[in-house]
Amino acid sequence: QKEVEQNSGPLSVPEGAIASLNCTYSDRGSQSFFWYRQYSGKSPELIMFIYSNGDKEDGRFTAQLNKASQYVSLLIRDSQPSDSATYLCAVNLYGSGNTGKLIFGQGTTLQVKP
Amino acid sequence: DAMVIQNPRYQVTQFGKPVTLSCSQTLNHNVMYWYQQKSSQAPKLLFHYYDKDFNNEADTPDNFQSRRPNTSFCFLDIRSPGLGDAAMYLCATSRARAGYTFGSGTRLTVV
């Protein structure tokens, strides 16, 4: 079982719709969770992070965390063509000495059609 | 602006010829990471430094090594690059338990 799993997509939504991206993780000890956006040929760009169960909102983005179900999601409201990218879910696994290491899912490709 | 800088952006090397990729940071973060990302795949952690302490991932090939001479700089050495090592190499930094900042990456081509 992979440590962080995402549906690779592509997920296609019309402009203005809500895009819902999902991620599951295997390590119950995981403590922090991140969503990154990556455009083709570019490095990952942090969108949001979440540590506590529940929802966290930032502009058009909402991250949702359910530790009991080991599930993280990202909602993008009013999707724009510029949101078309690969969205990477990442989980912080703490190694020895609390160094921490970020483990990524394979990413979900989002296509927003005008 | 504080940032993570990777050089070069594009690197072409010959099969079997040693190559070094560099990363520098002005964030004064104590943790630095090297990731390898192949096309359409997740970034894969190769190793990381917590201050001067080196942490190698179990499945990182011996062909890959790293040096961190000071807080600001970290290097990735590939001793004998093979065609399968062609990828984007990403450097990231973090302060313990805080967010991660990525550099722009170095795309390595092996010919």
mmCIF file of C-alpha atoms in Angstrom:
data_model
loop_
_atom_site.group_PDB
_atom_site.id
_atom_site.type_symbol
_atom_site.label_atom_id
_atom_site.label_comp_id
_atom_site.label_asym_id
_atom_site.label_seq_id
_atom_site.Cartn_x
_atom_site.Cartn_y
_atom_site.Cartn_z
ATOM 1 C CA GLN A 1 0.000 0.000 0.000
ATOM 2 C CA LYS A 2 1.323 3.403 -0.941
ATOM 3 C CA GLU A 3 1.782 5.836 1.900
ATOM 4 C CA VAL A 4 -0.181 8.599 0.166
ATOM 5 C CA GLU A 5 -2.733 7.795 -2.525
ATOM 6 C CA GLN A 6 -4.514 10.035 -5.001
ATOM 7 C CA ASN A 7 -6.583 9.388 -8.094
ATOM 8 C CA SER A 8 -4.354 10.447 -10.989
ATOM 9 C CA GLY A 9 -7.312 11.742 -13.014
ATOM 10 C CA PRO A 10 -7.623 13.720 -15.107
ATOM 11 C CA LEU A 11 -10.452 15.446 -13.301
ATOM 12 C CA SER A 12 -12.301 17.695 -15.710
ATOM 13 C CA VAL A 13 -14.649 20.445 -14.498
ATOM 14 C CA PRO A 14 -16.269 23.406 -16.272
ATOM 15 C CA GLU A 15 -15.165 26.926 -15.447
ATOM 16 C CA GLY A 16 -16.958 28.232 -12.362
ATOM 17 C CA ALA A 17 -17.652 24.782 -10.919
ATOM 18 C CA ILE A 18 -16.295 23.269 -7.697
ATOM 19 C CA ALA A 19 -13.362 20.894 -8.107
ATOM 20 C CA SER A 20 -12.968 18.239 -5.415
ATOM 21 C CA LEU A 21 -9.618 16.519 -4.992
ATOM 22 C CA ASN A 22 -9.124 13.613 -2.612
ATOM 23 C CA CYS A 23 -6.228 11.933 -0.857
ATOM 24 C CA THR A 24 -5.823 9.068 1.603
ATOM 25 C CA TYR A 25 -2.789 8.229 3.713
ATOM 26 C CA SER A 26 -1.694 5.107 5.528
ATOM 27 C CA ASP A 27 0.303 6.296 8.554
ATOM 28 C CA ARG A 28 -1.981 7.162 11.472
ATOM 29 C CA GLY A 29 0.912 9.017 13.088
ATOM 30 C CA SER A 30 0.919 11.660 10.355
ATOM 31 C CA GLN A 31 0.442 15.074 11.845
ATOM 32 C CA SER A 32 0.443 17.647 9.074
ATOM 33 C CA PHE A 33 -0.937 17.650 5.577
ATOM 34 C CA PHE A 34 -0.217 19.800 2.573
ATOM 35 C CA TRP A 35 -1.643 20.527 -0.834
ATOM 36 C CA TYR A 36 0.738 21.645 -3.562
ATOM 37 C CA ARG A 37 -0.027 22.796 -7.088
ATOM 38 C CA GLN A 38 2.434 21.912 -9.828
ATOM 39 C CA TYR A 39 2.362 23.263 -13.346
ATOM 40 C CA SER A 40 4.082 21.222 -16.035
ATOM 41 C CA GLY A 41 7.859 21.595 -15.817
ATOM 42 C CA LYS A 42 7.685 23.712 -12.653
ATOM 43 C CA SER A 43 8.343 22.973 -8.995
ATOM 44 C CA PRO A 44 5.513 22.388 -6.491
ATOM 45 C CA GLU A 45 3.873 25.481 -5.036
ATOM 46 C CA LEU A 46 2.215 25.340 -1.615
ATOM 47 C CA ILE A 47 -1.509 26.061 -1.663
ATOM 48 C CA MET A 48 -2.621 25.073 1.828
ATOM 49 C CA PHE A 49 -1.666 23.089 4.889
ATOM 50 C CA ILE A 50 -3.871 21.646 7.606
ATOM 51 C CA TYR A 51 -3.069 20.088 10.957
ATOM 52 C CA SER A 52 -6.424 19.683 12.723
ATOM 53 C CA ASN A 53 -9.581 17.771 11.888
ATOM 54 C CA GLY A 54 -12.193 19.818 10.090
ATOM 55 C CA ASP A 55 -12.128 22.471 7.415
ATOM 56 C CA LYS A 56 -9.683 25.239 6.681
ATOM 57 C CA GLU A 57 -10.576 27.919 4.162
ATOM 58 C CA ASP A 58 -8.315 30.289 2.243
ATOM 59 C CA GLY A 59 -9.974 32.266 -0.508
ATOM 60 C CA ARG A 60 -11.359 29.855 -3.113
ATOM 61 C CA PHE A 61 -9.620 26.893 -1.495
ATOM 62 C CA THR A 62 -10.869 24.710 1.356
ATOM 63 C CA ALA A 63 -8.859 21.864 2.839
ATOM 64 C CA GLN A 64 -10.672 19.170 4.791
ATOM 65 C CA LEU A 65 -9.048 16.676 7.143
ATOM 66 C CA ASN A 66 -10.535 13.571 8.735
ATOM 67 C CA LYS A 67 -7.866 11.771 10.737
ATOM 68 C CA ALA A 68 -10.195 8.931 11.762
ATOM 69 C CA SER A 69 -10.751 8.082 8.094
ATOM 70 C CA GLN A 70 -7.168 9.068 7.127
ATOM 71 C CA TYR A 71 -8.566 11.312 4.446
ATOM 72 C CA VAL A 72 -7.649 14.776 3.181
ATOM 73 C CA SER A 73 -9.425 16.719 0.495
ATOM 74 C CA LEU A 74 -9.113 20.022 -1.340
ATOM 75 C CA LEU A 75 -12.078 21.926 -2.705
ATOM 76 C CA ILE A 76 -11.562 24.648 -5.292
ATOM 77 C CA ARG A 77 -14.561 26.922 -5.693
ATOM 78 C CA ASP A 78 -15.245 28.971 -8.842
ATOM 79 C CA SER A 79 -12.631 26.982 -10.763
ATOM 80 C CA GLN A 80 -10.673 28.942 -13.367
ATOM 81 C CA PRO A 81 -8.730 27.716 -16.407
ATOM 82 C CA SER A 82 -5.582 28.921 -14.622
ATOM 83 C CA ASP A 83 -6.269 26.309 -11.933
ATOM 84 C CA SER A 84 -5.504 23.591 -14.482
ATOM 85 C CA ALA A 85 -2.479 21.812 -13.039
ATOM 86 C CA THR A 86 -1.443 18.739 -11.092
ATOM 87 C CA TYR A 87 -2.377 18.850 -7.404
ATOM 88 C CA LEU A 88 -0.096 16.974 -5.065
ATOM 89 C CA CYS A 89 -1.177 15.822 -1.639
ATOM 90 C CA ALA A 90 1.701 15.537 0.817
ATOM 91 C CA VAL A 91 1.923 14.152 4.322
ATOM 92 C CA ASN A 92 4.548 14.983 6.891
ATOM 93 C CA LEU A 93 5.947 11.829 8.481
ATOM 94 C CA TYR A 94 8.115 12.451 11.467
ATOM 95 C CA GLY A 95 11.355 10.546 11.523
ATOM 96 C CA SER A 96 13.800 10.216 14.359
ATOM 97 C CA GLY A 97 14.428 13.408 16.258
ATOM 98 C CA ASN A 98 11.303 14.982 14.752
ATOM 99 C CA THR A 99 13.206 15.825 11.569
ATOM 100 C CA GLY A 100 10.081 15.256 9.541
ATOM 101 C CA LYS A 101 9.895 14.259 5.919
ATOM 102 C CA LEU A 102 7.291 15.139 3.335
ATOM 103 C CA ILE A 103 5.868 12.207 1.386
ATOM 104 C CA PHE A 104 3.880 12.951 -1.760
ATOM 105 C CA GLY A 105 1.029 11.285 -3.531
ATOM 106 C CA GLN A 106 1.274 10.873 -7.297
ATOM 107 C CA GLY A 107 -0.931 13.872 -7.915
ATOM 108 C CA THR A 108 -4.301 14.507 -9.541
ATOM 109 C CA THR A 109 -4.403 16.347 -12.843
ATOM 110 C CA LEU A 110 -7.159 18.959 -12.925
ATOM 111 C CA GLN A 111 -8.486 20.356 -16.193
ATOM 112 C CA VAL A 112 -10.798 23.380 -16.013
ATOM 113 C CA LYS A 113 -12.589 23.893 -19.306
ATOM 114 C CA PRO A 114 -13.689 27.416 -20.327
ATOM 115 C CA ASP B 1 13.421 37.949 -0.879
ATOM 116 C CA ALA B 2 14.299 34.860 1.141
ATOM 117 C CA MET B 3 14.253 31.876 -1.129
ATOM 118 C CA VAL B 4 15.641 28.547 -2.277
ATOM 119 C CA ILE B 5 17.832 28.697 -5.371
ATOM 120 C CA GLN B 6 18.839 25.738 -7.493
ATOM 121 C CA ASN B 7 21.543 25.795 -10.103
ATOM 122 C CA PRO B 8 21.590 25.093 -12.923
ATOM 123 C CA ARG B 9 17.958 25.037 -14.119
ATOM 124 C CA TYR B 10 18.894 22.576 -16.868
ATOM 125 C CA GLN B 11 21.829 20.185 -16.812
ATOM 126 C CA VAL B 12 22.915 17.825 -19.557
ATOM 127 C CA THR B 13 25.475 15.200 -18.653
ATOM 128 C CA GLN B 14 26.980 12.201 -20.357
ATOM 129 C CA PHE B 15 26.203 8.662 -19.328
ATOM 130 C CA GLY B 16 28.574 7.728 -16.504
ATOM 131 C CA LYS B 17 30.044 11.229 -16.077
ATOM 132 C CA PRO B 18 29.783 12.557 -12.499
ATOM 133 C CA VAL B 19 27.501 15.540 -12.064
ATOM 134 C CA THR B 20 26.758 17.875 -9.153
ATOM 135 C CA LEU B 21 23.579 19.854 -8.595
ATOM 136 C CA SER B 22 23.509 22.719 -6.132
ATOM 137 C CA CYS B 23 20.979 24.299 -3.830
ATOM 138 C CA SER B 24 21.277 27.399 -1.678
ATOM 139 C CA GLN B 25 18.849 29.048 0.708
ATOM 140 C CA THR B 26 18.517 32.387 2.437
ATOM 141 C CA LEU B 27 15.750 31.224 4.787
ATOM 142 C CA ASN B 28 18.140 29.918 7.456
ATOM 143 C CA HIS B 29 16.079 26.737 7.630
ATOM 144 C CA ASN B 30 17.760 23.887 9.452
ATOM 145 C CA VAL B 31 16.383 21.075 7.277
ATOM 146 C CA MET B 32 17.194 20.585 3.586
ATOM 147 C CA TYR B 33 15.773 17.896 1.313
ATOM 148 C CA TRP B 34 16.510 16.446 -2.104
ATOM 149 C CA TYR B 35 13.676 14.958 -4.149
ATOM 150 C CA GLN B 36 13.729 13.218 -7.505
ATOM 151 C CA GLN B 37 10.674 13.619 -9.725
ATOM 152 C CA LYS B 38 10.297 11.657 -12.944
ATOM 153 C CA SER B 39 7.685 12.504 -15.528
ATOM 154 C CA SER B 40 4.097 12.070 -14.271
ATOM 155 C CA GLN B 41 5.322 10.674 -10.947
ATOM 156 C CA ALA B 42 5.304 11.908 -7.369
ATOM 157 C CA PRO B 43 8.410 13.613 -6.019
ATOM 158 C CA LYS B 44 10.460 10.901 -4.318
ATOM 159 C CA LEU B 45 12.535 11.771 -1.277
ATOM 160 C CA LEU B 46 16.198 10.821 -1.710
ATOM 161 C CA PHE B 47 17.671 12.155 1.550
ATOM 162 C CA HIS B 48 17.585 15.071 3.920
ATOM 163 C CA TYR B 49 19.792 16.931 6.353
ATOM 164 C CA TYR B 50 18.670 18.024 9.793
ATOM 165 C CA ASP B 51 21.397 20.562 10.484
ATOM 166 C CA LYS B 52 24.509 18.465 9.769
ATOM 167 C CA ASP B 53 22.821 15.112 10.397
ATOM 168 C CA PHE B 54 22.391 13.192 7.151
ATOM 169 C CA ASN B 55 19.322 10.960 6.691
ATOM 170 C CA ASN B 56 19.313 8.627 3.711
ATOM 171 C CA GLU B 57 16.144 6.946 2.472
ATOM 172 C CA ALA B 58 16.441 3.162 2.417
ATOM 173 C CA ASP B 59 15.780 2.871 -1.297
ATOM 174 C CA THR B 60 18.056 5.688 -2.465
ATOM 175 C CA PRO B 61 20.700 4.193 -4.778
ATOM 176 C CA ASP B 62 24.347 4.378 -3.693
ATOM 177 C CA ASN B 63 24.976 6.326 -6.884
ATOM 178 C CA PHE B 64 23.419 9.360 -5.190
ATOM 179 C CA GLN B 65 25.276 11.241 -2.481
ATOM 180 C CA SER B 66 24.923 14.588 -0.816
ATOM 181 C CA ARG B 67 27.002 17.208 0.962
ATOM 182 C CA ARG B 68 25.997 20.082 3.174
ATOM 183 C CA PRO B 69 29.063 22.205 3.940
ATOM 184 C CA ASN B 70 27.068 24.868 5.810
ATOM 185 C CA THR B 71 23.493 25.895 6.610
ATOM 186 C CA SER B 72 23.010 27.697 3.316
ATOM 187 C CA PHE B 73 24.251 25.181 0.783
ATOM 188 C CA CYS B 74 23.489 21.586 -0.118
ATOM 189 C CA PHE B 75 24.775 19.539 -3.053
ATOM 190 C CA LEU B 76 23.525 16.439 -4.821
ATOM 191 C CA ASP B 77 26.250 14.312 -6.408
ATOM 192 C CA ILE B 78 25.429 11.617 -8.930
ATOM 193 C CA ARG B 79 28.555 9.537 -9.293
ATOM 194 C CA SER B 80 27.745 7.656 -12.494
ATOM 195 C CA PRO B 81 24.516 8.902 -14.043
ATOM 196 C CA GLY B 82 22.471 6.405 -15.986
ATOM 197 C CA LEU B 83 19.647 7.019 -18.418
ATOM 198 C CA GLY B 84 17.198 6.172 -15.635
ATOM 199 C CA ASP B 85 18.455 9.098 -13.561
ATOM 200 C CA ALA B 86 17.039 11.644 -15.964
ATOM 201 C CA ALA B 87 14.509 13.581 -13.923
ATOM 202 C CA MET B 88 13.682 16.854 -12.229
ATOM 203 C CA TYR B 89 15.641 17.226 -8.995
ATOM 204 C CA LEU B 90 13.960 19.366 -6.377
ATOM 205 C CA CYS B 91 15.586 20.916 -3.336
ATOM 206 C CA ALA B 92 13.385 21.944 -0.416
ATOM 207 C CA THR B 93 13.954 23.468 2.985
ATOM 208 C CA SER B 94 11.974 23.610 6.193
ATOM 209 C CA ARG B 95 12.251 24.650 9.779
ATOM 210 C CA ALA B 96 11.299 21.683 11.951
ATOM 211 C CA ARG B 97 7.510 21.104 11.868
ATOM 212 C CA ALA B 98 6.978 24.137 9.667
ATOM 213 C CA GLY B 99 6.177 24.439 6.000
ATOM 214 C CA TYR B 100 8.409 23.423 3.151
ATOM 215 C CA THR B 101 9.819 25.772 0.519
ATOM 216 C CA PHE B 102 10.880 24.359 -2.835
ATOM 217 C CA GLY B 103 13.452 25.638 -5.262
ATOM 218 C CA SER B 104 12.669 25.877 -8.958
ATOM 219 C CA GLY B 105 14.297 22.520 -9.653
ATOM 220 C CA THR B 106 17.054 21.254 -11.936
ATOM 221 C CA ARG B 107 16.046 19.191 -14.927
ATOM 222 C CA LEU B 108 18.747 16.606 -15.614
ATOM 223 C CA THR B 109 19.177 15.027 -19.021
ATOM 224 C CA VAL B 110 21.552 12.084 -19.483
ATOM 225 C CA VAL B 111 22.877 11.484 -22.993
#
